[in-house]
CSV table of C-alpha atoms in Angstrom, one decimal:
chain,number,residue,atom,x,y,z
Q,12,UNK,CA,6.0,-42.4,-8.3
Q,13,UNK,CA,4.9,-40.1,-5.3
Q,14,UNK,CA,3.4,-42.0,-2.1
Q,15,UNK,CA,1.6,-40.4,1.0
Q,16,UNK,CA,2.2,-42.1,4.2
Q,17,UNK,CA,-0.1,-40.8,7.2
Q,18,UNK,CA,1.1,-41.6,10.6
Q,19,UNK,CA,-2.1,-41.5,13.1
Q,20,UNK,CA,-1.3,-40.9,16.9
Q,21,UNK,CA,-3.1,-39.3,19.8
Q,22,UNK,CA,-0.3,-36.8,20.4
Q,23,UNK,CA,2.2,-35.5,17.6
Q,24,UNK,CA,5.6,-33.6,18.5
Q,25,UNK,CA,7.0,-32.5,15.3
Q,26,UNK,CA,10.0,-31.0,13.8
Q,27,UNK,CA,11.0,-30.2,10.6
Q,28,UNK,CA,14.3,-29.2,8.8
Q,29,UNK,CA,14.8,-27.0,6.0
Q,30,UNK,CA,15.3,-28.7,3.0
Q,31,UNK,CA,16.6,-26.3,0.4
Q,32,UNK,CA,16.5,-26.3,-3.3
Q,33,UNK,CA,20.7,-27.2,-4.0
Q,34,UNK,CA,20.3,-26.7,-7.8
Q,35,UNK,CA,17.7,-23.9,-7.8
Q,36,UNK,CA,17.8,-21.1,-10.1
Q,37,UNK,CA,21.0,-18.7,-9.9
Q,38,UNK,CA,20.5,-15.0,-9.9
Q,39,UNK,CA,23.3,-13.6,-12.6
Q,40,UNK,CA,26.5,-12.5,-11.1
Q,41,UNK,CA,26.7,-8.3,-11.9
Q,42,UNK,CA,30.5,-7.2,-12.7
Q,43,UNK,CA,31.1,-3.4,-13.3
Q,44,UNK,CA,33.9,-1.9,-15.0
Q,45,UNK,CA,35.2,1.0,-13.0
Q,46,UNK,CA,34.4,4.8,-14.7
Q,47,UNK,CA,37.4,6.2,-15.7
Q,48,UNK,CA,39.1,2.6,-15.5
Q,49,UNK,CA,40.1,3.3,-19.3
Q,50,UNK,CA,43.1,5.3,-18.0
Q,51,UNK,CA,45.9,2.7,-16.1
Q,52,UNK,CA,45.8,3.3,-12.2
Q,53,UNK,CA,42.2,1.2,-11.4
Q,54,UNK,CA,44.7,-1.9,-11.8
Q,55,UNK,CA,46.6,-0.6,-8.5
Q,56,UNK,CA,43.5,-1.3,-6.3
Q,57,UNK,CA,42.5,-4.2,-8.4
Q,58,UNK,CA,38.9,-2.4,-9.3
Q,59,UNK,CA,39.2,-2.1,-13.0
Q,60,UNK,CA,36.5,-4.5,-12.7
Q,61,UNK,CA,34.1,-4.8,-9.9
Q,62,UNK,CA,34.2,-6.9,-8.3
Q,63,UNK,CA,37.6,-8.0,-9.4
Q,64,UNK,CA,36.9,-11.9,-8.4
Q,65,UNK,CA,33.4,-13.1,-8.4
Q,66,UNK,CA,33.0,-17.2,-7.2
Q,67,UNK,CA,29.4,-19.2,-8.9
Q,68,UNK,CA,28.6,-22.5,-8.8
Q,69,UNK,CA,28.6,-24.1,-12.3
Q,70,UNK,CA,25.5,-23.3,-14.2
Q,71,UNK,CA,25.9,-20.0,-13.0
Q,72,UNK,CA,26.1,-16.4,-15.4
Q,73,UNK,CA,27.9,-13.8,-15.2
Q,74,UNK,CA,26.4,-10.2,-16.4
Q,75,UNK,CA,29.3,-7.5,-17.4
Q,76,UNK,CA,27.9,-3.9,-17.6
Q,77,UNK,CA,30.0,-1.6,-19.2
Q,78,UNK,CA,29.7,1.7,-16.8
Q,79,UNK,CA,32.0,3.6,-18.6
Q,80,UNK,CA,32.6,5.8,-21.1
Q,81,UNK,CA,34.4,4.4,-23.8
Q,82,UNK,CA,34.2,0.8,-25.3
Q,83,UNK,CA,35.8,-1.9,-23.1
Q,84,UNK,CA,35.6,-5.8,-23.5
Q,85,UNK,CA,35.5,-9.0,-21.4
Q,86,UNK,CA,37.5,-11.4,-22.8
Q,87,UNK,CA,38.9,-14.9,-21.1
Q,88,UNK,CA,42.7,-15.9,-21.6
Q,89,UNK,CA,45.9,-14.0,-19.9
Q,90,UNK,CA,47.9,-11.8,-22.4
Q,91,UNK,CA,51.3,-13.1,-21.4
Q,92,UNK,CA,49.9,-17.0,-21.8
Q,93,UNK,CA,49.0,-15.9,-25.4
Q,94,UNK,CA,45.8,-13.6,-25.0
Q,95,UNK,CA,42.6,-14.9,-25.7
Q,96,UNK,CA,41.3,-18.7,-25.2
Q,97,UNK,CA,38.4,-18.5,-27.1
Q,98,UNK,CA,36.4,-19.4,-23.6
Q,99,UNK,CA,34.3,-16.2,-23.9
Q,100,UNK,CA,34.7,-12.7,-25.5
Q,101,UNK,CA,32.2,-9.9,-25.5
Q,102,UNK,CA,34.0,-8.1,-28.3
Q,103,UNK,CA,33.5,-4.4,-27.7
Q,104,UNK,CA,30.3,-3.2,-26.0
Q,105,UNK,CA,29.6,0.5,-25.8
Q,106,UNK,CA,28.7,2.2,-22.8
Q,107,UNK,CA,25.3,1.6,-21.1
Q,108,UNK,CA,25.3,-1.9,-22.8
Q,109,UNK,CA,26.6,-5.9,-21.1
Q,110,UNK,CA,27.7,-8.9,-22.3
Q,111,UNK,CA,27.0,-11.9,-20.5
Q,112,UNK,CA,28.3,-15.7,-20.2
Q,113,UNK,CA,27.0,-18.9,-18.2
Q,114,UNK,CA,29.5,-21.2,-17.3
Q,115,UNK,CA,28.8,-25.1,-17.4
Q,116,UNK,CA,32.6,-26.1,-16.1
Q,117,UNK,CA,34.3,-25.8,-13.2
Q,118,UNK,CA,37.5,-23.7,-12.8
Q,119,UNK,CA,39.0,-20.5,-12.6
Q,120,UNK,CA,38.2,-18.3,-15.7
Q,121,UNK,CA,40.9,-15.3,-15.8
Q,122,UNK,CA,39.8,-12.7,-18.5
Q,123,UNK,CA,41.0,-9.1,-19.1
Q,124,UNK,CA,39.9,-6.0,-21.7
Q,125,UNK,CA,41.4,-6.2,-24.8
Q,126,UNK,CA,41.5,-2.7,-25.6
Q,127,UNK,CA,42.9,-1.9,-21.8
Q,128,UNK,CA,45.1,-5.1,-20.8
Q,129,UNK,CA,45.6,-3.8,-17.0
Q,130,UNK,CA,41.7,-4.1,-16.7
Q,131,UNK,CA,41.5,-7.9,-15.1
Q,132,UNK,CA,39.3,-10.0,-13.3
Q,133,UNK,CA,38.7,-13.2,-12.5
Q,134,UNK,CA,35.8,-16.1,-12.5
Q,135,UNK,CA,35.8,-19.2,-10.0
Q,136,UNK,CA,33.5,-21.9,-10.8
Q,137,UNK,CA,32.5,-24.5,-8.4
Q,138,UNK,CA,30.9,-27.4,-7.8
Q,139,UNK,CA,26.9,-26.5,-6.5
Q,140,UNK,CA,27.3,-27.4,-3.1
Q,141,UNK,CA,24.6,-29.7,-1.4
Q,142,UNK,CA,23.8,-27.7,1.8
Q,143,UNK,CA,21.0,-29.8,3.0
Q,144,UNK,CA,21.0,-30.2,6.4
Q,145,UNK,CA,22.4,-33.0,8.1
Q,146,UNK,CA,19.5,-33.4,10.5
Q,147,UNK,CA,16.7,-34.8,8.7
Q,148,UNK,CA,13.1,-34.4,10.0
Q,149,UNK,CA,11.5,-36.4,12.5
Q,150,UNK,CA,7.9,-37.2,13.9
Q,151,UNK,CA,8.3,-38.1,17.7
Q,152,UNK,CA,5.1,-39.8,18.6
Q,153,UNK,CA,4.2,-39.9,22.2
Q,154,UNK,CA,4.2,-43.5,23.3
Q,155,UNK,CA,7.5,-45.2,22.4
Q,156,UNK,CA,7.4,-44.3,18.5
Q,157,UNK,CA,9.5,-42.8,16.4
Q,158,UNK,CA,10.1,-42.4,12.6
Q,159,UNK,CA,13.0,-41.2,11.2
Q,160,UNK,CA,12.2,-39.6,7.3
Q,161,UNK,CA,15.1,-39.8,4.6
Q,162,UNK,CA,16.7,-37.7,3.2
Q,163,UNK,CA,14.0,-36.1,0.4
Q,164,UNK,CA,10.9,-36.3,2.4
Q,165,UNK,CA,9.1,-33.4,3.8
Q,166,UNK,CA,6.6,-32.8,6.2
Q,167,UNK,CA,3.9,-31.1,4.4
Q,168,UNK,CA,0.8,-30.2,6.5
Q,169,UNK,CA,-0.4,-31.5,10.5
Q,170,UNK,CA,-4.7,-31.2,10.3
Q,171,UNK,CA,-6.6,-31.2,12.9
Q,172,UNK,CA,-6.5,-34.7,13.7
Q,173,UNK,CA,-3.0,-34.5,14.2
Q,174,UNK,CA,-2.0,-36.3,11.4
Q,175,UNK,CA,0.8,-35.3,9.9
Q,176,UNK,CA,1.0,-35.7,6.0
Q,177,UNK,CA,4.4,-37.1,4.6
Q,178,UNK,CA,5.8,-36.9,0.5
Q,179,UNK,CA,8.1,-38.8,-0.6
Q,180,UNK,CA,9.6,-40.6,-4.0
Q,181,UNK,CA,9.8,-44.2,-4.2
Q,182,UNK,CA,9.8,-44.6,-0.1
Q,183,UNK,CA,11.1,-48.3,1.2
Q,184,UNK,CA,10.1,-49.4,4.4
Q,185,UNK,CA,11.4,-51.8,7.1
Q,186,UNK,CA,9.1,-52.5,10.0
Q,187,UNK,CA,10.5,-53.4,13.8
Q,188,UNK,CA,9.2,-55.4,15.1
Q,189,UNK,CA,7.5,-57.5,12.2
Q,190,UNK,CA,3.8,-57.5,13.4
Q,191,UNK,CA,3.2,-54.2,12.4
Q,192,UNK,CA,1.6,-53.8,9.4
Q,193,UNK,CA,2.5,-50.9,6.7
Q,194,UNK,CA,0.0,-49.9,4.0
Q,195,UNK,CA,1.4,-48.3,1.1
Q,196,UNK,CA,-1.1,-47.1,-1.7
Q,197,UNK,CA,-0.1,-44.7,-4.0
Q,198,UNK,CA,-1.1,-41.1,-3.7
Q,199,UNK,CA,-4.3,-39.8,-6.2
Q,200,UNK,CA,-6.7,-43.3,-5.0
Q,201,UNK,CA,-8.1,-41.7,-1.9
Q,202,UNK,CA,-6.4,-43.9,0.5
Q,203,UNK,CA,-3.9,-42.6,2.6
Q,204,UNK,CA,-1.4,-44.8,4.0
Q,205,UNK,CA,-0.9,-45.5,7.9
Q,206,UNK,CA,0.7,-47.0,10.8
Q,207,UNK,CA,-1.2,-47.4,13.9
Q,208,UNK,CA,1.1,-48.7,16.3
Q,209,UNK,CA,2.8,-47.1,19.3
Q,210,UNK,CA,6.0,-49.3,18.2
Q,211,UNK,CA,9.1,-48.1,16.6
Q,212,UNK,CA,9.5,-47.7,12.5
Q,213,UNK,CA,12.3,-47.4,10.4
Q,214,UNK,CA,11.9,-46.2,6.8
Q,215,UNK,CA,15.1,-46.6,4.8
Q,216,UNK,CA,16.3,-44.3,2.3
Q,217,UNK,CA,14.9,-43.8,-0.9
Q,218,UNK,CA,14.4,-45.9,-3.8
């Protein structure tokens, strides 16, 4: 359940941080086999494929675009550990045509071209990483008042009244000291809520 909280103030000194999206959408991962990587030699400089190692966070896919001239495959396993796992295998593509896999797991994902074994490459799979910032976003409020937003909430618009409008998910709050009241309605009955106290507030973290 979304709730809107208005804090009301004569003068408003506000920052914001950058929340980022941690599990947005992934743009594929592009691997190229190397022209002319048919013939042994591309293994020497470890661009058979190109790149030779690509790292994605799980969820992530991997596009293999066969550049070349002849047929080539992407297939996961090592040959001297028994050749293929059964992971993924693109069979033989022609030229001009891809294969592609998404990968749900972590690990490391070692695959190779069945019909040229020097042609390797490699697929690390990781954890998404949650790169929100550690700062979280704060209203300063000129005459001893300060709230503190968890992390989740952002700031999402300062009219002309210098209100600043604040979204959150299932917000808790705790109130120092006491006597100040907190009104929460939810958001959609034309009531906003406030606090309009020069006093200190802490809101907790969410819900």
């Amino acid at each position: 359940m979304l709730h809107l909280v208005t804090i009301v103030s004569v003068f408003v000194i506000l920052s914001i941080a950058t929340i980022p999206t941690t599990f947005a959408d992934q743009d594929p991962t592009i691997v190229l086999n190397k022209e002319g990587s048919a013939i042994p030699g591309c293994e020497e400089t470890d661009d058979c494929f190109v790149p030779s190692t690509v790292t994605i966070n799980v969820g992530g896919e991997v596009v293999w675009k066969n550049v070349d001239r002849t047929y080539h495959s992407a297939t996961s396993g090592i040959i001297r550990d028994g050749g293929p796992d059964g992971i993924f295998d693109s069979g033989l593509f022609p030229p001009g045509e891809e294969f592609s896999h998404t990968f749900d797991a972590p690990g490391e994902y070692p695959y190779y071209c069945i019909v040229h074994p020097w042609m390797r490459g490699l697929v690390i799979v990781q954890e998404a990483v949650d790169d929100t910032p550690s700062v979280q976003p704060y209203v300063n409020v000129e005459g001893n008042f300060f709230m503190e937003f968890p992390e989740g909430w952002t700031v999402q618009s300062m009219d002309s009244t210098d209100q600043p409008n604040v979204i959150a998910t299932n917000p808790t709050a705790d109130i120092i000291p006491s006597n100040i009241t907190l009104h929460i309605n939810e958001a959609g009955n034309n009531t906003l809520n406030s606090i309009r106290e020069s006093r200190i507030a802490n809101l907790e973290g969410l819900a």
